PDB file of N, CA and C in Angstrom:
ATOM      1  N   UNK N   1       0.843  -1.170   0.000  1.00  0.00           N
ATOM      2  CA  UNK N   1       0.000   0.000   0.000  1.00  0.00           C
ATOM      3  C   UNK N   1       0.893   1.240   0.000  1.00  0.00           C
ATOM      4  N   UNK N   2       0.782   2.532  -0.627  1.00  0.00           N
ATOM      5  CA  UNK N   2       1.431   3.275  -0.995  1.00  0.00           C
ATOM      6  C   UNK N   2       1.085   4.703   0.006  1.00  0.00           C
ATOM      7  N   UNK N   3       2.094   5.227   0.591  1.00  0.00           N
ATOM      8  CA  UNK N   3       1.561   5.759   1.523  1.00  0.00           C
ATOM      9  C   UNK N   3       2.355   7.610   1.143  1.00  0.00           C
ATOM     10  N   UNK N   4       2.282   8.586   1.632  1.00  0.00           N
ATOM     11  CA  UNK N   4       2.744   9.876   1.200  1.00  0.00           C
ATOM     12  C   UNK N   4       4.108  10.117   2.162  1.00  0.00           C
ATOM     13  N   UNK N   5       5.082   9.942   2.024  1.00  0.00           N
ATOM     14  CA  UNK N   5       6.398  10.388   2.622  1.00  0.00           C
ATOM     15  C   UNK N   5       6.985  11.796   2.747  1.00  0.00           C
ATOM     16  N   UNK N   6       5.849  12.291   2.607  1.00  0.00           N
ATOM     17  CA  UNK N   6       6.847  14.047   2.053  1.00  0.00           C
ATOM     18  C   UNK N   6       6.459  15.070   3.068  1.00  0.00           C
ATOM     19  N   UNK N   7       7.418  15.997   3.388  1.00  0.00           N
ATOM     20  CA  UNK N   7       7.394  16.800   3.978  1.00  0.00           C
ATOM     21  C   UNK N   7       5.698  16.939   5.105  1.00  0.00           C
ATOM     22  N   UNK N   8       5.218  16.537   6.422  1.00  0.00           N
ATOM     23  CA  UNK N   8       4.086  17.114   6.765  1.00  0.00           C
ATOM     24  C   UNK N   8       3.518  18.292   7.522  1.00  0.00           C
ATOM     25  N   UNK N   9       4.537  18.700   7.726  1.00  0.00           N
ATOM     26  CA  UNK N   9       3.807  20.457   7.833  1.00  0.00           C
ATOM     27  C   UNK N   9       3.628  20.840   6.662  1.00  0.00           C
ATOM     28  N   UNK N  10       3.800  20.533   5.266  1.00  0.00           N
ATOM     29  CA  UNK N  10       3.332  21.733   4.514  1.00  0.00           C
ATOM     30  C   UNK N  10       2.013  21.031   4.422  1.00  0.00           C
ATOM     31  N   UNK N  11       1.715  19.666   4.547  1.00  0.00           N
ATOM     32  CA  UNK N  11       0.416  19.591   4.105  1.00  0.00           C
ATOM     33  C   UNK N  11      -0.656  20.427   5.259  1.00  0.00           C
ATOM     34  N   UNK N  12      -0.037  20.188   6.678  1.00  0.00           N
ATOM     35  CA  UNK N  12      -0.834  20.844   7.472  1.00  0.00           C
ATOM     36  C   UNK N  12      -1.100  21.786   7.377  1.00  0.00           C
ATOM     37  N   UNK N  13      -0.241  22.941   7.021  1.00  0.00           N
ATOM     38  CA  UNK N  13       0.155  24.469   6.036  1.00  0.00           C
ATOM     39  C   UNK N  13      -0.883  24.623   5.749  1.00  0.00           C
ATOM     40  N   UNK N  14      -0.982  23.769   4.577  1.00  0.00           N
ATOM     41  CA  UNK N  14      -1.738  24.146   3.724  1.00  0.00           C
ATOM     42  C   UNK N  14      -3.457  24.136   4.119  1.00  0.00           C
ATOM     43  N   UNK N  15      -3.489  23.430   5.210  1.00  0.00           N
ATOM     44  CA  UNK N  15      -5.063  23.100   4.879  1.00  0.00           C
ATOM     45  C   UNK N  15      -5.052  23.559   6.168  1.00  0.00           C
ATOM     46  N   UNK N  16      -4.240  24.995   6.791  1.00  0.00           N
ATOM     47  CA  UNK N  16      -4.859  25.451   8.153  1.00  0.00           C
ATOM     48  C   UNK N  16      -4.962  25.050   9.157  1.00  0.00           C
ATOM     49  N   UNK N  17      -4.838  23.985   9.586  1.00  0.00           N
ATOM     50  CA  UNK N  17      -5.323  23.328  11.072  1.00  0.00           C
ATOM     51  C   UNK N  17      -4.062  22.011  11.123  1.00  0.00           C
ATOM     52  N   UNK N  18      -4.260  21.514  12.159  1.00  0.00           N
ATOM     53  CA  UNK N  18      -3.138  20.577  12.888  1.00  0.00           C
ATOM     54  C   UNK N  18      -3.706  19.049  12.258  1.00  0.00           C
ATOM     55  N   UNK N  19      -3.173  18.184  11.307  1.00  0.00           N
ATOM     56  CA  UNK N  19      -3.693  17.248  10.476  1.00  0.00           C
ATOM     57  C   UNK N  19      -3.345  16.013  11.656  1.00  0.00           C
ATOM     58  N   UNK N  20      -2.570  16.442  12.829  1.00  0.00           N
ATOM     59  CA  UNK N  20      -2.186  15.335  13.738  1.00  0.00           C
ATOM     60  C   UNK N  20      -1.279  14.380  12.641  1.00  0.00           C
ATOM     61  N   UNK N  21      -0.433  14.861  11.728  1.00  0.00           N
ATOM     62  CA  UNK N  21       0.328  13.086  10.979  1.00  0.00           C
ATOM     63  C   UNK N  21       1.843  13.542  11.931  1.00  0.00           C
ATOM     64  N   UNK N  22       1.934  14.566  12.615  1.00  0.00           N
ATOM     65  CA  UNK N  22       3.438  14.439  13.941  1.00  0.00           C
ATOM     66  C   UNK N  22       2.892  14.050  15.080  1.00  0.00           C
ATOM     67  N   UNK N  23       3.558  13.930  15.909  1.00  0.00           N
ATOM     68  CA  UNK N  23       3.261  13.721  17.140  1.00  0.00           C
ATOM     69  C   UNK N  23       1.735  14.291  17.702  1.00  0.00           C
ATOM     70  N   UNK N  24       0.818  14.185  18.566  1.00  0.00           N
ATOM     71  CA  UNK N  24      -0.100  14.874  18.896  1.00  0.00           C
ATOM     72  C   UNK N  24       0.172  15.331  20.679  1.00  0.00           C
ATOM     73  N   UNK N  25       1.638  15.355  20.665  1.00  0.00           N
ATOM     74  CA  UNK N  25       2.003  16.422  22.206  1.00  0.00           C
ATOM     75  C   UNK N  25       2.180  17.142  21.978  1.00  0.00           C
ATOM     76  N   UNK N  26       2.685  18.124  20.721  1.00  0.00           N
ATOM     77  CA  UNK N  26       3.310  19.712  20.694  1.00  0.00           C
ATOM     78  C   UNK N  26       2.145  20.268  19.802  1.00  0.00           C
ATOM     79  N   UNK N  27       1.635  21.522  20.211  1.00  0.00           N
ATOM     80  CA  UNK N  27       0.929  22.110  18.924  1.00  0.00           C
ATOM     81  C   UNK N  27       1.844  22.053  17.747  1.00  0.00           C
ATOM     82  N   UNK N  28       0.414  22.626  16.708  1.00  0.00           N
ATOM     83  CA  UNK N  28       0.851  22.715  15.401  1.00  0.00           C
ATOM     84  C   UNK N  28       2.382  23.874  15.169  1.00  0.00           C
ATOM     85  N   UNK N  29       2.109  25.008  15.928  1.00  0.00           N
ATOM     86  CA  UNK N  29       3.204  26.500  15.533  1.00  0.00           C
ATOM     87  C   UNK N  29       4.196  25.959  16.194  1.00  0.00           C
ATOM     88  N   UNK N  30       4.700  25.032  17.080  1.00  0.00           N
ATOM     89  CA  UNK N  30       6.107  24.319  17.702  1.00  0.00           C
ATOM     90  C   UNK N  30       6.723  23.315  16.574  1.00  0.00           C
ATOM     91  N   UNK N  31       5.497  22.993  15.919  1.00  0.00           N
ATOM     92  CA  UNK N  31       6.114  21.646  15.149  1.00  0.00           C
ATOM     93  C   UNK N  31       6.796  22.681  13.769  1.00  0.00           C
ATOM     94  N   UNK N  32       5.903  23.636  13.232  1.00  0.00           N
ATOM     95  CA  UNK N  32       6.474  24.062  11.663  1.00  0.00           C
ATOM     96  C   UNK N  32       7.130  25.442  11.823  1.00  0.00           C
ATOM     97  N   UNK N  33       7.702  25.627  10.506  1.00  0.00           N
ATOM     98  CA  UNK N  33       8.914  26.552  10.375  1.00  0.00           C
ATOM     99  C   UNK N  33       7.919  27.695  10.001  1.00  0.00           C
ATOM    100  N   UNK N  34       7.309  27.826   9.227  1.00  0.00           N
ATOM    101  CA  UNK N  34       6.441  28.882   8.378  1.00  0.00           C
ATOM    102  C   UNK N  34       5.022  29.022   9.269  1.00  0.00           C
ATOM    103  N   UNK N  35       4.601  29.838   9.104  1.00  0.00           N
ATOM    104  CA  UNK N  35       3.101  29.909   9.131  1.00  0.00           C
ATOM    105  C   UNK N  35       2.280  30.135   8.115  1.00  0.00           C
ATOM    106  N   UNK N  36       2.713  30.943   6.906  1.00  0.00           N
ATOM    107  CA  UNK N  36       1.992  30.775   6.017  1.00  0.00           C
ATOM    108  C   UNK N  36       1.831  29.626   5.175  1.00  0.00           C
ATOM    109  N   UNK N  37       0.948  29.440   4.267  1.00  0.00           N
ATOM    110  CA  UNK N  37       0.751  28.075   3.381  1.00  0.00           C
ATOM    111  C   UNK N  37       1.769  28.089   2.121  1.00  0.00           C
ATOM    112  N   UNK N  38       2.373  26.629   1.491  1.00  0.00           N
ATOM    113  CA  UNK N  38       2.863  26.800   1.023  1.00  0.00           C
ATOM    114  C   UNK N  38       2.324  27.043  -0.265  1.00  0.00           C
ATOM    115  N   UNK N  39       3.523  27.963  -1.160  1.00  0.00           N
ATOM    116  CA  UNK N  39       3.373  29.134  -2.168  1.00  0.00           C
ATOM    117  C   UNK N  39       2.585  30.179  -2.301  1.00  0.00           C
ATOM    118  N   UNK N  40       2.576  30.703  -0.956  1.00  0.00           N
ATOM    119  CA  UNK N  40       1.992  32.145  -0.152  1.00  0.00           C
ATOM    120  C   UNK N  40       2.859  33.267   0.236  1.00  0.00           C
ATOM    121  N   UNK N  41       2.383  34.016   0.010  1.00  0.00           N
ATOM    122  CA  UNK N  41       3.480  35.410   0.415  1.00  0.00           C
ATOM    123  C   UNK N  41       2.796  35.723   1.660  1.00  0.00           C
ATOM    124  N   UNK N  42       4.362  36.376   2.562  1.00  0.00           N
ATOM    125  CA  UNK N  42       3.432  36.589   4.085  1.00  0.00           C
ATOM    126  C   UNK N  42       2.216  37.412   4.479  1.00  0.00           C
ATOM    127  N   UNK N  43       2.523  38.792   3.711  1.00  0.00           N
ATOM    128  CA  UNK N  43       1.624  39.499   3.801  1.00  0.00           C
ATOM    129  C   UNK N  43       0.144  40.281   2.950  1.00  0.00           C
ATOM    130  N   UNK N  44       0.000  38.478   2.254  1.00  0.00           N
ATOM    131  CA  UNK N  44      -0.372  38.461   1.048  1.00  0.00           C
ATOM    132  C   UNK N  44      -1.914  37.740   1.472  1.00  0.00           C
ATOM    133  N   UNK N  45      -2.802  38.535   0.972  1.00  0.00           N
ATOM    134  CA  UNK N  45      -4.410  37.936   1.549  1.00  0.00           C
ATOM    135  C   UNK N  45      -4.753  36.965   0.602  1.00  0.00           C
ATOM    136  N   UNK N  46      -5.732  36.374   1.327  1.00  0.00           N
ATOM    137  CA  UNK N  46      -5.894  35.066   0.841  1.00  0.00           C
ATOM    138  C   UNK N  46      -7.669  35.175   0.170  1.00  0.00           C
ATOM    139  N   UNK N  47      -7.512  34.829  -0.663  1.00  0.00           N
ATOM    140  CA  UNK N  47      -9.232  35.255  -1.390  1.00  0.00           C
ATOM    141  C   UNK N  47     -10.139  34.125  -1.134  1.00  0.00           C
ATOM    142  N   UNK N  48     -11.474  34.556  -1.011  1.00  0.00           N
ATOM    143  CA  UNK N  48     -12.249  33.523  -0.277  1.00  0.00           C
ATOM    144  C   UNK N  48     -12.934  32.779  -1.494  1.00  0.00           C
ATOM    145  N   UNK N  49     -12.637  31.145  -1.015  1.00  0.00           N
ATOM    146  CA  UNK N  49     -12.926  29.999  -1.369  1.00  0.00           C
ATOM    147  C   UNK N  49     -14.590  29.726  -2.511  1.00  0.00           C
ATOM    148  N   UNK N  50     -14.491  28.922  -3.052  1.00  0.00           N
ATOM    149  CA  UNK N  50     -16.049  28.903  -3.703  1.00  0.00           C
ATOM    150  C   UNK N  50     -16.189  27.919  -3.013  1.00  0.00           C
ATOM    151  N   UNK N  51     -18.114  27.691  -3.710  1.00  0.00           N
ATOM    152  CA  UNK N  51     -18.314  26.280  -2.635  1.00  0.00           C
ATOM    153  C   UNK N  51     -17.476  24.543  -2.768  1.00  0.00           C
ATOM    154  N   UNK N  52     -16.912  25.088  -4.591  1.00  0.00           N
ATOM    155  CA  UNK N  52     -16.197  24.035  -4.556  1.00  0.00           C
ATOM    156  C   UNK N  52     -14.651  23.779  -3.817  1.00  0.00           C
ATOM    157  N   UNK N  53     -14.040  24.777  -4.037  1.00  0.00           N
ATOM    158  CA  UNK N  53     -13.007  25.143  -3.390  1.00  0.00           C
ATOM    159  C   UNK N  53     -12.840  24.442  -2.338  1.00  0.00           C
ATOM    160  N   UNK N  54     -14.221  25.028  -0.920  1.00  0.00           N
ATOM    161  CA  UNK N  54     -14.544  24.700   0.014  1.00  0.00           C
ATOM    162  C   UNK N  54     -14.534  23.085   0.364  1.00  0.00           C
ATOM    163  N   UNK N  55     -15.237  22.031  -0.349  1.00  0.00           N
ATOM    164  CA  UNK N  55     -15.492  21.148  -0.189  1.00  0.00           C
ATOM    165  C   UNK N  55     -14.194  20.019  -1.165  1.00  0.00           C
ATOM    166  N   UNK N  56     -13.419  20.553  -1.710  1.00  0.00           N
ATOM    167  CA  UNK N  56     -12.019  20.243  -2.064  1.00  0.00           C
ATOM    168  C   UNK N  56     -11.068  20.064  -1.093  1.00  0.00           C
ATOM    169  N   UNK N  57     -10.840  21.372  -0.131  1.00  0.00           N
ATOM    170  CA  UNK N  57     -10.038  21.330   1.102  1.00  0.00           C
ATOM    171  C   UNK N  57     -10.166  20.272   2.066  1.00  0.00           C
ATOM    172  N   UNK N  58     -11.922  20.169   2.383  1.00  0.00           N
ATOM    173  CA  UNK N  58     -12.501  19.180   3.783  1.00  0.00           C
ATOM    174  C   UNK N  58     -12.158  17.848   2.845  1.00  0.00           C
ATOM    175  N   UNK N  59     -12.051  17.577   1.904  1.00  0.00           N
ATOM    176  CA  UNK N  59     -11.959  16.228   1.250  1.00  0.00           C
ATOM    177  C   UNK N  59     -10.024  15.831   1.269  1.00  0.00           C
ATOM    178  N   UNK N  60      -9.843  17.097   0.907  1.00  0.00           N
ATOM    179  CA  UNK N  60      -7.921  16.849   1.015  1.00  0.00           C
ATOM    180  C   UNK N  60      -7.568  16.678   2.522  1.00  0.00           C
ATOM    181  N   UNK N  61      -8.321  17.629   3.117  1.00  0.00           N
ATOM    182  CA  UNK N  61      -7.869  17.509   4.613  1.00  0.00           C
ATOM    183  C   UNK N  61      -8.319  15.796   5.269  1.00  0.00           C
ATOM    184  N   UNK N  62      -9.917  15.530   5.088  1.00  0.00           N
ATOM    185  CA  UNK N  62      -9.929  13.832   5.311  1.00  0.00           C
ATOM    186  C   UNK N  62      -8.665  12.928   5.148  1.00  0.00           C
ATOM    187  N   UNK N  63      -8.503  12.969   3.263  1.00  0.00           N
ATOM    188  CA  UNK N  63      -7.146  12.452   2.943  1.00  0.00           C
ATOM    189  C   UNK N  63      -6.040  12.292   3.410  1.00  0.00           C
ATOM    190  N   UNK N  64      -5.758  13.432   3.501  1.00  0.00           N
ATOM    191  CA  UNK N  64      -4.467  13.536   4.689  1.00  0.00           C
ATOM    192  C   UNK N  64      -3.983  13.405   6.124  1.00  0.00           C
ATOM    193  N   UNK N  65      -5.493  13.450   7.036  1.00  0.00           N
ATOM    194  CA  UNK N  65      -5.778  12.878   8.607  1.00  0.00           C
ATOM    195  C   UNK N  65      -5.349  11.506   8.234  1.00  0.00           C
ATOM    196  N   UNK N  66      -6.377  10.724   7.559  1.00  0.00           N
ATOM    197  CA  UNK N  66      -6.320   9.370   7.560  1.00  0.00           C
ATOM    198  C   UNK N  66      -5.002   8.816   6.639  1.00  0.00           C
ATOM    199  N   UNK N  67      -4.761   9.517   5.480  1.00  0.00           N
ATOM    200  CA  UNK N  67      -3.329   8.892   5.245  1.00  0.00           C
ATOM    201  C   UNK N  67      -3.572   7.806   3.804  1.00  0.00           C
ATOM    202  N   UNK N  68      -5.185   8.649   3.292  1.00  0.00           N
ATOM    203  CA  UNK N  68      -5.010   7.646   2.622  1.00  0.00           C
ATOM    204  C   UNK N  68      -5.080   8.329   0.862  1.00  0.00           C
ATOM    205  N   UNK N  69      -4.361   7.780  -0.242  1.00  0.00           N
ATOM    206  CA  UNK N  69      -4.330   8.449  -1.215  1.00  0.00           C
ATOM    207  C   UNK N  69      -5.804   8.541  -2.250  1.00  0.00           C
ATOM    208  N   UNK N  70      -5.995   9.325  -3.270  1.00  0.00           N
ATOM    209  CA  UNK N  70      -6.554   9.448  -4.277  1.00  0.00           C
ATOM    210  C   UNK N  70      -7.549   8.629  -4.183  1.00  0.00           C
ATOM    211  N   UNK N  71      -7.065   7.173  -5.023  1.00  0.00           N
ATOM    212  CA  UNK N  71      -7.920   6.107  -5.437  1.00  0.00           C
ATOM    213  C   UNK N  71      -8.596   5.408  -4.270  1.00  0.00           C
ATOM    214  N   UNK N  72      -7.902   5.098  -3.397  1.00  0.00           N
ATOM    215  CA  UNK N  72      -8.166   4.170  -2.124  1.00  0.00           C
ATOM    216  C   UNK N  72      -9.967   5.313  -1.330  1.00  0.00           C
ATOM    217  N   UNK N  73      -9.666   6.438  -1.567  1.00  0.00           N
ATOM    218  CA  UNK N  73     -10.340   7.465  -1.200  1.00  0.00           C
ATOM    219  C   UNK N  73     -11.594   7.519  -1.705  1.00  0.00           C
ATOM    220  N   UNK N  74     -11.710   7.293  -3.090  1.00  0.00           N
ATOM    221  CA  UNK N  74     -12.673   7.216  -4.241  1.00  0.00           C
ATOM    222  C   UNK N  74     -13.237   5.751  -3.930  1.00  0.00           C
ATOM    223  N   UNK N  75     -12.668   4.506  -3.034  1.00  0.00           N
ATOM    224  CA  UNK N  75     -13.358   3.246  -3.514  1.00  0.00           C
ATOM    225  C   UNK N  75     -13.662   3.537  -1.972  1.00  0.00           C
ATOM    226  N   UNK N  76     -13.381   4.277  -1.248  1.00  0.00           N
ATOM    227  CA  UNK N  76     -14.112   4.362   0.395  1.00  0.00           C
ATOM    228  C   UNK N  76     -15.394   4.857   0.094  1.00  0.00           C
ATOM    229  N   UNK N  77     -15.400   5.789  -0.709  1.00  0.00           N
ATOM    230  CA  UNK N  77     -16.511   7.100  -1.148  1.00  0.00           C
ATOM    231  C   UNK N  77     -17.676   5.594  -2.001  1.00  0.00           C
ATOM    232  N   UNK N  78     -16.936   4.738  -2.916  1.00  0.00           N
ATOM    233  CA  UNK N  78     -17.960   4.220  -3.721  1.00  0.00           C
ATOM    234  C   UNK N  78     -18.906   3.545  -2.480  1.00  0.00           C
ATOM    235  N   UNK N  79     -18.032   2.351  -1.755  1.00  0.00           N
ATOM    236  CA  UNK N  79     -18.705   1.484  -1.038  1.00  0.00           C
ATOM    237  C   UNK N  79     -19.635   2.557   0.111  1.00  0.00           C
ATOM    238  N   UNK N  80     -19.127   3.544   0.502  1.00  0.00           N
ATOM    239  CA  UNK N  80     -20.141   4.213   1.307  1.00  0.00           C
ATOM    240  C   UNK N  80     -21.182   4.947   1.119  1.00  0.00           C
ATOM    241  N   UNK N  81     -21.126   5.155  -0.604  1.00  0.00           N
ATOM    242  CA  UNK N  81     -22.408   5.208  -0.872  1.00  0.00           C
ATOM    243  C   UNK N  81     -23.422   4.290  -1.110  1.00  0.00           C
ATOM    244  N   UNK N  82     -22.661   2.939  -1.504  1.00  0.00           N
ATOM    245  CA  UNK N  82     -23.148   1.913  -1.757  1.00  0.00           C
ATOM    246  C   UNK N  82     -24.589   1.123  -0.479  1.00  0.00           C
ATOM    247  N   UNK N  83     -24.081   1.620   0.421  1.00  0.00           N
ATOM    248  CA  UNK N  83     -24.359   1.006   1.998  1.00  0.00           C
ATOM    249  C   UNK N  83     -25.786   2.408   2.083  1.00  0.00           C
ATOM    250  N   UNK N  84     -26.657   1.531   3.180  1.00  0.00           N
ATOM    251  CA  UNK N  84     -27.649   2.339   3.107  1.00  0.00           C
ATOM    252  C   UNK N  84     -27.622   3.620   3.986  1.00  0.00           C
ATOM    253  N   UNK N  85     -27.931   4.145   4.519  1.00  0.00           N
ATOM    254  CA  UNK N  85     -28.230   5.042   5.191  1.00  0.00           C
ATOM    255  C   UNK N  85     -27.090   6.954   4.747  1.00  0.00           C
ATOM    256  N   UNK N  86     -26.791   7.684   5.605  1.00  0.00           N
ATOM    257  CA  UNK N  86     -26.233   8.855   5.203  1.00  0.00           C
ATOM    258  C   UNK N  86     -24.284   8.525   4.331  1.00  0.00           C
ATOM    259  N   UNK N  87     -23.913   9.077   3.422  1.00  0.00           N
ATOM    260  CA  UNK N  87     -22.967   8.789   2.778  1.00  0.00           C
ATOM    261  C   UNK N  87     -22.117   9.288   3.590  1.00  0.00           C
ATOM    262  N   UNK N  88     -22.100  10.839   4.190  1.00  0.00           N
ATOM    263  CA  UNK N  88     -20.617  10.812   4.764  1.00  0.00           C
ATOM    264  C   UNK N  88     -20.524  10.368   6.017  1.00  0.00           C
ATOM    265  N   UNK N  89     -21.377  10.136   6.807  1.00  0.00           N
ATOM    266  CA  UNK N  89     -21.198   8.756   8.018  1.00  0.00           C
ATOM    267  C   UNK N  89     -20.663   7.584   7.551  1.00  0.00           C
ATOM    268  N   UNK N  90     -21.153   6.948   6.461  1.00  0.00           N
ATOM    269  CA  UNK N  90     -20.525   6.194   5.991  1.00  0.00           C
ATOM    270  C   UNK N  90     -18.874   5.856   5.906  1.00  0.00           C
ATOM    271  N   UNK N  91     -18.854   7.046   5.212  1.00  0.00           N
ATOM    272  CA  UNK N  91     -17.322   6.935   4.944  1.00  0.00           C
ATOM    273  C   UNK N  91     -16.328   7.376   6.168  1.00  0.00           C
ATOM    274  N   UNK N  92     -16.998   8.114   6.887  1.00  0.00           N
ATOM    275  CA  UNK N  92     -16.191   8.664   8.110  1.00  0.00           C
ATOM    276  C   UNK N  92     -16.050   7.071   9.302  1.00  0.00           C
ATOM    277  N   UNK N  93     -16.949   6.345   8.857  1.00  0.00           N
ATOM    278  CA  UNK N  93     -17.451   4.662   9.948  1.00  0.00           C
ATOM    279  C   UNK N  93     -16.242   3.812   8.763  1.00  0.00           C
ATOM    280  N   UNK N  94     -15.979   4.012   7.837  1.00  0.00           N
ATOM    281  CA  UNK N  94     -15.464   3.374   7.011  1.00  0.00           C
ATOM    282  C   UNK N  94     -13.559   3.679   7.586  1.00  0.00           C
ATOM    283  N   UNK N  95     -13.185   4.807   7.464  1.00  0.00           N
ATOM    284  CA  UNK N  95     -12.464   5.360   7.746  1.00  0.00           C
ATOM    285  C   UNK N  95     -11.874   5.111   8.825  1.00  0.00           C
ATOM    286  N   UNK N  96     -12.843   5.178  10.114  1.00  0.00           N
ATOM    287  CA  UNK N  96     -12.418   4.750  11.355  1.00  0.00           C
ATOM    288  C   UNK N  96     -12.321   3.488  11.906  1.00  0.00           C
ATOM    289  N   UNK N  97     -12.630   2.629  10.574  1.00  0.00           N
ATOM    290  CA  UNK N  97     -12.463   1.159  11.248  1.00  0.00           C
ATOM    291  C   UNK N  97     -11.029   0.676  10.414  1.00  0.00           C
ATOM    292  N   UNK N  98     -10.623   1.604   9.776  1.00  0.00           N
ATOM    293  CA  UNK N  98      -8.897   0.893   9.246  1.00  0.00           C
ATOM    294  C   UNK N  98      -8.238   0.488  10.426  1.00  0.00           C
ATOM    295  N   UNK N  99      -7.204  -0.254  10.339  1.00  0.00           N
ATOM    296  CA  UNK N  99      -6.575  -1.169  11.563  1.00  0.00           C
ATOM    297  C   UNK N  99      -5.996   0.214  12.177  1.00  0.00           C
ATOM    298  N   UNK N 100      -5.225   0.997  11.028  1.00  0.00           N
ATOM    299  CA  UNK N 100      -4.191   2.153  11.543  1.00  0.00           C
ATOM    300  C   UNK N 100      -4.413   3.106  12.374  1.00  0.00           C
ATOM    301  N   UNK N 101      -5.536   3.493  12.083  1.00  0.00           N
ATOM    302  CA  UNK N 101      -6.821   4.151  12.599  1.00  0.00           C
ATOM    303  C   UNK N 101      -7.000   3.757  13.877  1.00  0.00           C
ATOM    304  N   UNK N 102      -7.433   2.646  14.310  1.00  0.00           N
ATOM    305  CA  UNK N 102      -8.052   2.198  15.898  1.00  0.00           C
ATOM    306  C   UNK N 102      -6.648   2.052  16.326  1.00  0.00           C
ATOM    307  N   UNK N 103      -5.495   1.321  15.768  1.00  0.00           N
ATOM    308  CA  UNK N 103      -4.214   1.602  16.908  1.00  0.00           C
ATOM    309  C   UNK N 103      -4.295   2.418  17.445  1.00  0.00           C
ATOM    310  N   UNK N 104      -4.157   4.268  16.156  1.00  0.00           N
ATOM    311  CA  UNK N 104      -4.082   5.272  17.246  1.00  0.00           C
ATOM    312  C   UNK N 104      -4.855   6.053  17.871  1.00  0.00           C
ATOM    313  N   UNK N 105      -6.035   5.634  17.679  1.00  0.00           N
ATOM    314  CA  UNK N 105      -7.216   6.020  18.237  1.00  0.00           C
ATOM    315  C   UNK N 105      -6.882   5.492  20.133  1.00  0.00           C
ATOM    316  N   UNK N 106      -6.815   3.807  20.321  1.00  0.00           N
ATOM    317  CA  UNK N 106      -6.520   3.089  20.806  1.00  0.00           C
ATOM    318  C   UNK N 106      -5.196   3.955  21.976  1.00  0.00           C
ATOM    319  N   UNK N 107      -4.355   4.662  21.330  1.00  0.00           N
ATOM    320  CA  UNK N 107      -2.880   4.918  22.447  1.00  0.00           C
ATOM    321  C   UNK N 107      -1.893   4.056  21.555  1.00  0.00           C
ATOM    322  N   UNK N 108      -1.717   3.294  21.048  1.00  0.00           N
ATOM    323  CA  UNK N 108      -0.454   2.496  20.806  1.00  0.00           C
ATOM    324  C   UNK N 108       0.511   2.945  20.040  1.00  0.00           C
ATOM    325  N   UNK N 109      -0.380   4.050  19.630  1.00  0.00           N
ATOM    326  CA  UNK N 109       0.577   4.704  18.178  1.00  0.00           C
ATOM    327  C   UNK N 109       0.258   6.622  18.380  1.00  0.00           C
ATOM    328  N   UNK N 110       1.712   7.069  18.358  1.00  0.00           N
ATOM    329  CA  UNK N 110       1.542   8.549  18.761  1.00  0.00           C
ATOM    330  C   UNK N 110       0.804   9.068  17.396  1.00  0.00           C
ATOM    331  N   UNK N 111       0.943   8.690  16.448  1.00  0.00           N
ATOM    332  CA  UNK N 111       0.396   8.925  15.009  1.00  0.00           C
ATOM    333  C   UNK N 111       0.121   7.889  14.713  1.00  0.00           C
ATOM    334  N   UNK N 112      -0.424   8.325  13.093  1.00  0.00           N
ATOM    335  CA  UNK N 112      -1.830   6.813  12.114  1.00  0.00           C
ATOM    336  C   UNK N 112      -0.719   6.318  11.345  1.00  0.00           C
TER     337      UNK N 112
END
């Protein structure tokens, strides 16, 4: 299974909030070098989002909590629509039952 190795503060950077893939003892501003997102200027405003925009980010940000890429993402999304009741419960019940997931849910693992 193919997993993302690269740099993770910028992904956190990027999507604003603490994605938890470091440790979850130090805040986010102890762990990274920058505060702005990457390929942002510091004092450079940031223009507000459309609704797609919007719902691009909460989908990259999922991605990147859980750790899981593209495709693997798209066949969570199929089967949880597949299943009856609300779709993104679904996938969020889908999500939280990966093994990696309940370790560190569990304590055993400082990260997923």
């Amino acid at each position: 299974m193919a997993r993302y190795v690269g740099p993770k503060c910028k992904l956190a950077r990027r999507e604003g909030t603490d994605l938890f893939l470091k440790s979850g003892v130090k805040p986010l501003e102890s762990k990274c070098k920058f505060t702005v997102p990457p390929g942002g200027i510091k004092g450079e405003r940031r223009t507000r989002l459309s609704d797609y925009g919007l719902q691009l980010r909460e989908k990259q940000k999922l991605r990147r909590m859980y750790g899981v890429l593209e495709r693997q993402f798209g066949n969570y999304y199929e089967e949880a629509a597949r299943r009856s009741g609300a779709t993104g419960e679904n996938l969020l019940r889908l999500l939280e039952c990966r093994l990696d997931n309940v370790v560190y849910r569990m304590g055993f693992a400082a990260t997923r």
